Coordinates of C-alpha atoms in Angstrom, one line a residue:
Chain A
X1 CA -94.2 -85.5 35.0
X2 CA -94.4 -87.9 37.9
X3 CA -92.6 -91.2 38.3
X4 CA -93.5 -93.8 40.9
X5 CA -91.0 -96.6 41.2
X6 CA -91.6 -99.7 43.2
X7 CA -93.1 -97.9 46.2
X8 CA -94.6 -99.6 49.3
X9 CA -96.6 -98.1 52.2
X10 CA -98.2 -99.7 55.2
X11 CA -100.3 -98.4 58.1
X12 CA -100.1 -100.3 61.4
X13 CA -102.7 -102.8 60.2
X14 CA -100.6 -104.0 57.3
X15 CA -99.4 -103.1 53.8
X16 CA -101.7 -100.9 51.7
X17 CA -99.5 -100.3 48.7
X18 CA -96.9 -102.9 47.8
X19 CA -94.2 -102.6 45.1
X20 CA -96.2 -100.2 42.9
X21 CA -94.8 -98.4 39.9
X22 CA -96.6 -96.0 37.6
X23 CA -96.0 -92.9 35.6
X24 CA -98.1 -89.8 35.1
X25 CA -97.4 -87.8 32.0
X26 CA -98.0 -84.1 31.6
X27 CA -101.5 -83.2 30.4
X28 CA -103.0 -86.6 31.2
X29 CA -106.3 -87.2 32.8
X30 CA -105.8 -90.4 34.9
X31 CA -108.4 -92.2 36.8
X32 CA -107.6 -94.5 39.7
X33 CA -110.2 -97.2 40.2
X34 CA -110.5 -100.3 42.3
X35 CA -112.6 -101.9 45.1
X36 CA -112.8 -100.4 48.6
X37 CA -109.6 -100.8 50.5
X38 CA -107.5 -101.4 47.4
X39 CA -105.3 -98.4 48.3
X40 CA -106.7 -95.8 45.9
X41 CA -106.8 -92.9 48.5
X42 CA -103.5 -93.9 50.0
X43 CA -101.8 -93.8 46.6
X44 CA -103.3 -90.3 46.1
X45 CA -102.0 -89.2 49.5
X46 CA -98.5 -90.5 48.6
X47 CA -98.7 -88.5 45.4
X48 CA -99.6 -85.4 47.3
X49 CA -96.7 -85.9 49.7
X50 CA -99.1 -86.1 52.7
X51 CA -97.7 -89.6 53.3
X52 CA -94.2 -90.8 52.4
X53 CA -93.5 -94.3 51.0
X54 CA -91.7 -96.7 53.3
X55 CA -89.6 -97.9 50.3
X56 CA -89.2 -97.1 46.7
X57 CA -88.8 -93.7 45.0
X58 CA -91.1 -91.0 43.7
X59 CA -90.0 -88.1 41.5
X60 CA -91.7 -85.0 40.1
X61 CA -90.3 -83.3 37.1
X62 CA -87.1 -85.3 37.4
X63 CA -86.5 -84.4 41.1
X64 CA -86.8 -86.8 44.0
X65 CA -89.9 -86.0 46.1
X66 CA -87.9 -86.2 49.3
X67 CA -85.7 -83.3 48.1
X68 CA -88.7 -81.0 47.4
X69 CA -89.9 -79.1 50.5
X70 CA -93.6 -79.4 51.4
X71 CA -94.0 -75.7 50.7
X72 CA -92.5 -75.8 47.2
X73 CA -94.4 -78.9 46.4
X74 CA -97.7 -77.2 47.3
X75 CA -97.1 -74.7 44.6
X76 CA -97.1 -77.4 42.0
X77 CA -99.6 -80.0 43.3
X78 CA -103.0 -79.4 44.7
X79 CA -105.0 -82.1 46.6
X80 CA -108.7 -82.1 47.1
X81 CA -109.8 -84.6 49.8
X82 CA -113.1 -86.5 49.5
X83 CA -114.6 -84.6 52.4
X84 CA -113.4 -81.3 53.9
X85 CA -115.1 -80.5 57.1
X86 CA -115.2 -76.7 57.4
X87 CA -115.4 -76.0 61.1
X88 CA -115.8 -72.2 61.1
X89 CA -118.3 -70.2 59.1
X90 CA -116.0 -68.8 56.4
X91 CA -117.7 -67.2 53.6
X92 CA -117.0 -68.6 50.1
X93 CA -114.7 -65.7 49.2
X94 CA -112.6 -66.2 52.3
X95 CA -112.5 -69.9 51.8
X96 CA -111.3 -70.0 48.2
X97 CA -108.7 -67.3 48.9
X98 CA -107.0 -69.7 51.3
X99 CA -105.9 -71.5 48.2
X100 CA -103.3 -68.8 47.6
X101 CA -101.5 -69.8 50.8
X102 CA -98.6 -71.7 49.2
X103 CA -97.8 -68.7 46.9
X104 CA -98.6 -65.8 49.3
X105 CA -96.6 -67.5 52.1
X106 CA -97.0 -67.3 55.8
X107 CA -96.8 -63.5 56.4
X108 CA -97.5 -61.9 53.1
X109 CA -100.8 -60.5 52.1
X110 CA -102.5 -60.7 48.7
X111 CA -101.4 -58.7 45.7
X112 CA -103.3 -57.6 42.6
X113 CA -102.2 -60.7 40.7
X114 CA -103.5 -63.0 43.5
X115 CA -106.9 -61.2 43.4
X116 CA -107.0 -61.6 39.6
X117 CA -106.4 -65.3 39.9
X118 CA -109.1 -65.7 42.5
X119 CA -111.6 -63.7 40.5
X120 CA -110.9 -65.7 37.3
X121 CA -111.2 -69.1 39.0
X122 CA -114.5 -68.0 40.6
X123 CA -115.8 -66.8 37.3
X124 CA -114.7 -69.9 35.3
X125 CA -116.3 -72.3 37.8
X126 CA -119.5 -70.2 38.0
X127 CA -119.4 -69.6 41.7
X128 CA -119.1 -65.8 41.6
X129 CA -122.6 -65.3 42.9
X130 CA -121.8 -67.3 46.0
X131 CA -119.0 -65.1 47.2
X132 CA -120.7 -63.7 50.3
X133 CA -122.5 -66.9 51.2
X134 CA -121.3 -68.8 54.2
X135 CA -119.9 -72.3 53.6
X136 CA -122.5 -74.0 55.8
X137 CA -125.3 -72.5 53.7
X138 CA -124.1 -74.2 50.4
X139 CA -125.6 -77.3 48.9
X140 CA -123.3 -80.3 48.4
X141 CA -122.9 -79.5 44.7
X142 CA -122.0 -75.9 45.4
X143 CA -119.6 -76.9 48.1
X144 CA -117.7 -79.3 45.8
X145 CA -117.4 -76.5 43.2
X146 CA -116.0 -74.2 45.9
X147 CA -113.4 -76.9 47.0
X148 CA -112.4 -77.2 43.4
X149 CA -112.1 -73.5 43.0
X150 CA -109.8 -73.4 46.1
X151 CA -107.6 -76.1 44.5
X152 CA -107.4 -74.2 41.2
X153 CA -106.5 -71.0 42.9
X154 CA -103.5 -72.9 44.2
X155 CA -102.4 -72.8 40.5
X156 CA -101.1 -76.4 40.5
X157 CA -99.5 -78.2 37.5
X158 CA -100.9 -81.4 38.9
X159 CA -104.4 -81.7 40.4
X160 CA -105.2 -84.7 42.7
X161 CA -108.8 -85.4 43.4
X162 CA -110.2 -87.9 45.9
X163 CA -113.7 -88.8 44.7
X164 CA -114.7 -85.3 43.6
X165 CA -118.3 -86.4 42.9
X166 CA -119.1 -88.3 46.1
X167 CA -122.6 -87.4 47.4
X168 CA -123.5 -85.6 44.2
X169 CA -126.6 -86.1 42.0
X170 CA -126.1 -86.9 38.4
X171 CA -126.5 -83.3 37.3
X172 CA -123.9 -81.9 39.7
X173 CA -121.6 -84.9 39.0
X174 CA -121.4 -84.2 35.3
X175 CA -121.1 -80.4 35.8
X176 CA -118.1 -80.9 38.1
X177 CA -116.5 -83.5 35.8
X178 CA -117.0 -81.2 32.8
X179 CA -115.3 -78.4 34.7
X180 CA -112.4 -80.7 35.5
X181 CA -112.2 -81.9 31.9
X182 CA -112.1 -78.2 30.8
X183 CA -109.2 -77.5 33.2
X184 CA -107.4 -80.6 31.9
X185 CA -107.8 -79.3 28.3
X186 CA -106.1 -76.1 29.5
X187 CA -103.0 -78.0 30.3
X188 CA -103.6 -79.1 33.9
X189 CA -102.6 -82.7 34.6
X190 CA -105.4 -84.5 36.6
X191 CA -105.3 -87.7 38.7
X192 CA -108.7 -88.6 40.2
X193 CA -109.8 -91.4 42.4
X194 CA -113.2 -92.4 41.2
X195 CA -115.8 -94.8 42.5
X196 CA -118.1 -94.6 39.6
X197 CA -116.6 -96.8 36.8
X198 CA -118.7 -95.3 34.1
X199 CA -117.7 -91.8 35.0
X200 CA -114.1 -92.9 35.0
X201 CA -114.6 -94.5 31.6
X202 CA -116.2 -91.4 30.1
X203 CA -113.7 -88.8 31.3
X204 CA -110.3 -90.3 31.9
X205 CA -107.8 -90.9 29.1
X206 CA -106.1 -93.6 31.1
X207 CA -107.2 -95.8 34.0
X208 CA -105.2 -97.5 36.7
X209 CA -107.1 -100.4 38.3
X210 CA -105.8 -101.3 41.8
X211 CA -106.3 -104.4 43.8
X212 CA -104.7 -105.1 47.2
X213 CA -102.3 -102.2 46.7
X214 CA -101.0 -103.4 43.4
X215 CA -101.9 -102.4 39.8
X216 CA -104.1 -105.1 38.3
X217 CA -104.4 -103.4 34.9
X218 CA -103.7 -100.0 33.4
X219 CA -104.4 -98.5 30.0
X220 CA -107.2 -96.9 28.1
X221 CA -110.8 -97.3 29.4
X222 CA -111.4 -99.9 26.6
X223 CA -108.4 -101.9 27.8
X224 CA -109.2 -101.7 31.5
X225 CA -112.9 -101.8 31.7
X226 CA -113.7 -105.3 30.6
X227 CA -116.0 -107.7 32.4
X228 CA -113.0 -110.0 33.2
X229 CA -111.0 -107.2 34.9
X230 CA -114.0 -105.8 36.8
X231 CA -115.2 -109.2 37.9
X232 CA -111.7 -110.2 39.1
X233 CA -111.1 -107.1 41.1
X234 CA -114.5 -106.3 42.5
X235 CA -115.7 -109.9 43.1
X236 CA -119.1 -109.5 41.5
X237 CA -120.8 -110.3 38.1
X238 CA -121.1 -107.5 35.6
X239 CA -121.9 -106.9 31.9
X240 CA -119.9 -104.4 29.9
X241 CA -121.5 -102.6 27.0
X242 CA -120.5 -99.6 24.9
X243 CA -122.2 -96.2 25.6
X244 CA -123.8 -95.7 22.1
X245 CA -123.1 -92.0 22.2
X246 CA -119.4 -92.0 23.3
X247 CA -118.3 -95.5 22.4
X248 CA -116.8 -95.8 25.9
X249 CA -117.3 -99.1 27.9
X250 CA -120.1 -99.0 30.5
X251 CA -120.5 -101.4 33.3
X252 CA -123.9 -102.9 34.4
X253 CA -124.2 -104.7 37.6
X254 CA -126.3 -107.9 37.9
X255 CA -128.3 -108.7 41.1
X256 CA -127.4 -112.1 42.4
X257 CA -131.1 -113.2 42.0
X258 CA -130.7 -113.0 38.3
X259 CA -127.5 -114.8 38.0
X260 CA -127.5 -118.4 36.7
Chain B
X1 CA -122.5 -51.7 57.7
X2 CA -119.1 -52.0 56.0
X3 CA -116.0 -53.4 57.6
X4 CA -114.4 -50.0 58.2
X5 CA -117.4 -48.8 60.3
X6 CA -117.1 -52.0 62.3
X7 CA -113.5 -51.4 63.0
X8 CA -114.2 -47.8 64.0
X9 CA -116.9 -48.9 66.4
X10 CA -114.5 -51.4 67.9
X11 CA -111.9 -48.7 68.5
X12 CA -114.6 -46.4 70.0
X13 CA -115.6 -49.2 72.3
X14 CA -112.0 -49.8 73.2
X15 CA -111.4 -46.1 74.2
X16 CA -114.8 -46.0 76.0
X17 CA -114.1 -49.1 78.0
X18 CA -110.7 -47.8 79.1
X19 CA -112.3 -44.6 80.2
X20 CA -115.0 -46.4 82.2
X21 CA -112.4 -48.7 83.7
X22 CA -110.3 -45.8 85.0
X23 CA -113.2 -43.7 86.2
X24 CA -115.4 -46.2 88.0
X25 CA -114.7 -48.1 91.1
X26 CA -114.8 -47.7 94.9
X27 CA -113.5 -44.1 94.1
X28 CA -115.2 -42.4 91.2
X29 CA -113.0 -40.2 89.1
X30 CA -115.0 -37.7 87.1
X31 CA -113.3 -36.0 84.1
X32 CA -112.7 -32.8 86.1
X33 CA -111.2 -34.8 89.0
X34 CA -108.8 -36.5 86.7
X35 CA -107.4 -33.1 85.8
X36 CA -106.9 -32.0 89.4
X37 CA -105.6 -35.0 91.2
X38 CA -104.7 -34.8 94.9
X39 CA -101.7 -36.8 96.2
X40 CA -104.0 -39.6 97.5
X41 CA -105.9 -39.6 94.2
X42 CA -102.6 -40.2 92.4
X43 CA -101.8 -43.2 94.6
X44 CA -105.2 -44.7 94.0
X45 CA -105.1 -44.0 90.3
X46 CA -101.5 -45.1 89.5
X47 CA -101.0 -47.8 92.1
X48 CA -104.4 -49.4 92.1
X49 CA -106.7 -48.4 89.3
X50 CA -104.4 -48.3 86.3
X51 CA -102.6 -51.6 87.0
X52 CA -105.9 -53.3 87.5
X53 CA -107.3 -51.9 84.2
X54 CA -104.2 -53.0 82.4
X55 CA -104.3 -56.5 84.0
X56 CA -108.0 -56.9 83.2
X57 CA -107.5 -55.9 79.6
X58 CA -104.4 -58.1 78.9
X59 CA -106.0 -61.1 80.6
X60 CA -109.1 -60.8 78.5
X61 CA -107.0 -60.2 75.4
X62 CA -104.8 -63.2 76.0
X63 CA -107.6 -65.6 76.8
X64 CA -109.5 -64.6 73.7
X65 CA -106.5 -64.9 71.4
X66 CA -105.5 -68.3 72.8
X67 CA -109.2 -69.3 72.4
X68 CA -109.1 -68.4 68.7
X69 CA -106.0 -70.4 68.1
X70 CA -107.0 -73.4 70.1
X71 CA -110.3 -73.6 68.3
X72 CA -108.5 -73.7 65.0
X73 CA -105.8 -76.1 66.1
X74 CA -108.3 -78.7 67.4
X75 CA -110.9 -77.8 64.8
X76 CA -113.3 -77.5 67.8
X77 CA -115.6 -74.5 68.2
X78 CA -116.0 -75.2 71.9
X79 CA -112.2 -75.2 72.7
X80 CA -110.6 -72.5 74.9
X81 CA -108.1 -72.5 77.8
X82 CA -111.0 -72.9 80.3
X83 CA -113.1 -75.6 78.7
X84 CA -110.0 -77.7 77.9
X85 CA -108.8 -77.6 81.4
X86 CA -105.6 -75.6 80.6
X87 CA -106.5 -72.8 83.0
X88 CA -107.2 -75.5 85.6
X89 CA -103.7 -76.9 85.1
X90 CA -102.2 -73.4 85.4
X91 CA -104.1 -72.8 88.6
X92 CA -102.7 -76.0 90.2
X93 CA -99.2 -74.7 89.2
X94 CA -99.9 -71.4 90.8
X95 CA -101.1 -73.1 94.0
X96 CA -97.8 -75.0 94.1
X97 CA -95.9 -71.8 93.6
X98 CA -97.7 -70.0 96.4
X99 CA -97.1 -72.9 98.8
X100 CA -93.4 -72.8 98.0
X101 CA -93.4 -69.1 98.5
X102 CA -91.9 -68.3 95.1
X103 CA -94.3 -65.5 94.2
X104 CA -92.2 -64.0 91.4
X105 CA -92.0 -67.3 89.6
X106 CA -95.8 -67.8 89.6
X107 CA -96.2 -67.4 85.8
X108 CA -93.6 -70.1 85.3
X109 CA -95.4 -72.5 87.6
X110 CA -98.7 -71.6 85.8
X111 CA -97.1 -72.4 82.5
X112 CA -95.9 -75.8 83.7
X113 CA -99.4 -76.6 84.9
X114 CA -100.8 -75.5 81.5
X115 CA -98.4 -77.7 79.6
X116 CA -99.5 -80.7 81.7
X117 CA -103.1 -80.2 80.6
X118 CA -102.1 -79.7 77.0
X119 CA -100.1 -82.9 76.9
X120 CA -103.1 -84.8 78.1
X121 CA -105.3 -83.1 75.5
X122 CA -102.9 -83.8 72.7
X123 CA -102.5 -87.4 73.6
X124 CA -106.2 -87.8 73.6
X125 CA -106.6 -86.1 70.2
X126 CA -104.6 -88.9 68.7
X127 CA -107.5 -91.2 69.6
X128 CA -109.9 -89.3 67.4
X129 CA -112.3 -88.3 70.2
X130 CA -115.3 -86.3 69.1
X131 CA -115.4 -82.5 69.8
X132 CA -117.8 -83.0 72.7
X133 CA -115.7 -85.8 74.2
X134 CA -112.6 -83.6 74.2
X135 CA -114.6 -80.9 76.1
X136 CA -115.8 -83.5 78.6
X137 CA -112.2 -84.4 79.1
X138 CA -111.5 -80.8 79.8
X139 CA -114.3 -80.7 82.3
X140 CA -112.9 -83.8 84.0
X141 CA -109.4 -82.2 84.1
X142 CA -110.9 -79.0 85.6
X143 CA -112.6 -81.0 88.4
X144 CA -109.5 -82.9 89.1
X145 CA -107.3 -79.8 89.3
X146 CA -109.7 -77.8 91.4
X147 CA -110.1 -80.6 93.8
X148 CA -106.3 -80.8 94.1
X149 CA -106.1 -77.1 94.6
X150 CA -108.7 -77.2 97.4
X151 CA -106.9 -80.3 98.9
X152 CA -103.6 -78.6 99.0
X153 CA -104.9 -75.3 100.3
X154 CA -106.9 -77.1 103.1
X155 CA -104.0 -79.1 104.4
X156 CA -101.6 -76.2 104.3
X157 CA -103.9 -73.8 106.2
X158 CA -102.0 -70.6 106.6
X159 CA -102.8 -67.0 106.1
X160 CA -102.1 -67.3 102.4
X161 CA -105.1 -69.6 102.0
X162 CA -107.9 -67.0 101.6
X163 CA -106.1 -64.7 99.1
X164 CA -104.9 -67.6 96.9
X165 CA -108.4 -69.1 96.8
X166 CA -109.9 -65.7 95.8
X167 CA -107.2 -65.2 93.2
X168 CA -107.8 -68.6 91.6
X169 CA -111.5 -68.3 91.3
X170 CA -111.0 -65.3 89.1
X171 CA -110.2 -62.0 90.8
X172 CA -107.9 -59.5 89.2
X173 CA -106.4 -57.9 92.4
X174 CA -104.3 -60.5 94.0
X175 CA -101.5 -61.0 91.4
X176 CA -97.9 -60.2 92.5
X177 CA -97.3 -56.7 91.1
X178 CA -94.0 -57.4 89.5
X179 CA -95.4 -59.7 86.9
X180 CA -97.8 -57.2 85.3
X181 CA -95.4 -55.5 82.9
X182 CA -93.7 -58.7 81.6
X183 CA -97.1 -60.2 81.2
X184 CA -98.4 -57.3 79.1
X185 CA -95.3 -57.4 76.9
X186 CA -95.2 -61.2 76.4
X187 CA -98.9 -61.6 75.8
X188 CA -98.8 -58.7 73.3
X189 CA -95.8 -60.0 71.4
X190 CA -97.1 -63.6 71.2
X191 CA -100.5 -62.3 70.1
X192 CA -98.9 -60.3 67.3
X193 CA -96.9 -63.4 66.2
X194 CA -100.0 -65.6 66.3
X195 CA -102.0 -63.0 64.3
X196 CA -99.3 -62.9 61.6
X197 CA -99.3 -66.7 61.5
X198 CA -103.1 -66.7 61.1
X199 CA -103.0 -68.1 57.6
X200 CA -101.3 -71.2 58.9
X201 CA -104.1 -71.8 61.5
X202 CA -106.6 -71.4 58.8
X203 CA -104.9 -74.2 56.8
X204 CA -104.9 -76.4 59.9
X205 CA -108.6 -75.7 60.5
X206 CA -109.3 -77.5 57.2
X207 CA -107.7 -80.7 58.6
X208 CA -104.1 -81.9 58.9
X209 CA -104.0 -83.6 55.5
X210 CA -105.3 -80.7 53.6
X211 CA -103.0 -78.4 55.5
X212 CA -100.0 -80.7 54.6
X213 CA -101.0 -80.6 51.0
X214 CA -100.9 -76.8 51.2
X215 CA -97.3 -76.9 52.4
X216 CA -97.8 -76.6 56.1
X217 CA -95.6 -78.6 58.5
X218 CA -98.6 -79.3 60.7
X219 CA -96.8 -81.2 63.5
X220 CA -94.3 -78.4 64.1
X221 CA -96.8 -75.6 63.7
X222 CA -99.2 -77.2 66.2
X223 CA -96.6 -77.8 68.8
X224 CA -95.3 -74.2 68.5
X225 CA -98.9 -72.8 68.7
X226 CA -99.8 -75.0 71.7
X227 CA -96.7 -73.9 73.5
X228 CA -97.5 -70.2 72.9
X229 CA -101.1 -70.8 74.0
X230 CA -99.7 -72.3 77.3
X231 CA -97.5 -69.3 77.8
X232 CA -100.4 -66.9 77.3
X233 CA -102.8 -69.0 79.5
X234 CA -100.1 -69.3 82.2
X235 CA -99.7 -65.5 82.3
X236 CA -103.5 -64.8 82.2
X237 CA -104.2 -67.2 85.0
X238 CA -101.3 -65.7 87.0
X239 CA -103.0 -62.3 86.6
X240 CA -106.6 -63.1 87.1
X241 CA -107.1 -66.7 88.1
X242 CA -109.5 -69.0 86.3
X243 CA -111.7 -66.9 84.2
X244 CA -114.2 -68.9 82.1
X245 CA -115.8 -68.3 78.8
X246 CA -113.9 -65.2 77.8
X247 CA -111.9 -67.3 75.4
X248 CA -115.0 -68.9 74.0
X249 CA -117.5 -66.1 73.6
X250 CA -115.2 -63.4 72.4
X251 CA -113.8 -65.3 69.3
X252 CA -117.3 -66.4 68.3
X253 CA -118.9 -63.0 68.5
X254 CA -115.9 -61.5 66.7
X255 CA -116.2 -64.1 63.9
X256 CA -119.9 -63.3 63.6
X257 CA -119.2 -59.6 63.2
X258 CA -115.8 -59.5 61.4
X259 CA -115.5 -62.8 59.4
X260 CA -113.7 -66.0 60.1
X261 CA -110.1 -65.8 58.8
X262 CA -107.6 -66.1 61.7
X263 CA -105.5 -63.2 60.4
X264 CA -108.4 -60.9 61.0
X265 CA -110.0 -62.6 64.0
X266 CA -106.9 -62.8 66.2
X267 CA -106.3 -59.1 66.4
X268 CA -110.0 -58.3 66.7
X269 CA -110.3 -60.9 69.5
X270 CA -107.3 -59.3 71.3
X271 CA -109.0 -56.0 71.4
X272 CA -112.6 -57.2 72.0
X273 CA -111.4 -59.8 74.6
X274 CA -109.6 -56.9 76.4
X275 CA -112.8 -54.8 76.2
X276 CA -114.9 -57.6 77.4
X277 CA -112.9 -58.4 80.5
X278 CA -112.2 -54.8 81.3
X279 CA -116.0 -54.0 81.3
X280 CA -116.7 -57.2 83.3
X281 CA -114.1 -56.2 85.9
X282 CA -115.4 -52.7 86.1
X283 CA -118.9 -54.1 86.7
X284 CA -117.5 -56.4 89.3
X285 CA -115.9 -53.5 91.1
X286 CA -118.9 -51.2 91.0
X287 CA -122.2 -53.2 91.0
X288 CA -122.3 -53.7 94.7
X289 CA -119.9 -51.0 95.8
X290 CA -118.0 -50.8 98.1
X291 CA -117.9 -54.6 98.0
X292 CA -116.0 -56.0 95.1
X293 CA -116.9 -59.3 93.4
X294 CA -114.4 -61.5 91.6
X295 CA -114.7 -60.9 87.8
X296 CA -115.1 -64.6 87.3
X297 CA -118.6 -64.2 88.8
X298 CA -119.5 -61.8 86.0
X299 CA -117.9 -63.7 83.1
X300 CA -119.3 -67.0 84.4
X301 CA -122.8 -65.5 84.5
X302 CA -122.5 -63.9 81.0
X303 CA -120.9 -67.1 79.6
X304 CA -123.5 -69.4 81.1
X305 CA -126.3 -67.3 79.6
X306 CA -124.5 -67.2 76.2
X307 CA -124.0 -70.9 76.2
X308 CA -127.6 -71.6 77.2
X309 CA -129.0 -69.3 74.5
X310 CA -126.8 -71.0 71.8
X311 CA -127.7 -74.5 73.0
X312 CA -131.5 -73.7 73.1
X313 CA -131.5 -71.8 69.8
X314 CA -129.5 -74.3 67.8
X315 CA -131.8 -77.1 69.0
X316 CA -130.5 -80.5 68.1
X317 CA -127.8 -79.2 65.8
X318 CA -124.3 -80.2 66.9
X319 CA -122.6 -77.0 67.9

């Protein structure tokens, strides 16, 4: 679905992504992991066409990204930032409806089909009862669900998520990841930046481990989440065991006072 | 109360405020007098009263619409032409125009002044100032511009001094009559355009990156919208001088009653901003009759109280 060939990107401070290549196949659930400052969010922004690479090529469905207009791209790819600050008191219904923008266009209103899509997404994510509530009245968990709904209403083929579970408790974290997994099983390709290695291990079919803007390892959770890889990239000591229930690798940190 | 009732009430208020604006003033026109106008009455009504009603309405409408859009562009609920210092820039432009004696080009001079302020604000927004800091910058700009205006007017010292000063502190009776009709048309057309583009400003209000991911060319859209806001502000300040808070209060009250999407709130603000300033101007003409106050006195008073009540009510919460 998406090919990334040898791309580099730098802010003023220096290179963030250097000579990185990767491929995202249709229907995948890919997790991007790596230490702070390794370029995870930047890679996601490059994939969402918010930023453009300074060198290298990216293509989507065989077409060069540079040739696809921002507007057309938005009909295929949705991006959910790690924190959206809502500065007016929209109610939930108004807010998720904004996800139709790339399809409805600048001047057009909403048709029956649009309303149907909005209603379905609200029902599937279980936020129908929040419709009339104002955004600032929502809890963090509810808010994150609403942001996800807005992205789904955009009807993308590829969904890019930047830390969809930041600031959430374990209950809300798993609820939102379950919703994302369900969408993935319905043929939506998902790429998510995740801080929580265990969450990435449980949900993603493939992981990309970044360090200093380069791919250190990529492959299945079993291949990527090993104590060597994690210790090398995060500069700490860890143990990796299997989750007895799912068989996926889990990472345990070790306080320095217990290290020998 | 459903949304249709709210719209109906707004329309009722619109008609009522126009009726009051026409009837009340130094001369009171009762309904029966309106139907049997003497020659003198006709002059008062068509030469003085109606232009003033129209100017007050369009000034309020324009300020409210530009307030709506500026708040979304800068993602700052405190933004408007006045608090950002755009009106101040426009008034300096007008002052320059008056000195040069080019009265018919006044709106153009005002526009240039407004653009000057906007350029300063945009360059500051690249530094990621907080909302409050941007407003403090606007306050600083206002002080700077009003000092310059006073400086210029006090060294020039001719008979144009007093009227220009009155005009600039917010009085809708000093504008050159030729600019009224073009101003009405331009402000209306631009407002309609901004209202139809409302969806775009909703996207931008979610942040530039999110907007870009939604397919919006944020750079171009923002530049175009700032430009149009400068045109509106230039025209409004040319008509009524610096009128504070109309662009701030009206969008907020409108959002509270009608919801927050720009597509809905820009037309509503156009109407309710017009109503607000028309009623304020009518009050300014009639409260201490036959003496007339500048309308800026009324809006400043109302705005100050509104501001205080919000600040005191919201306590420590960042507005």
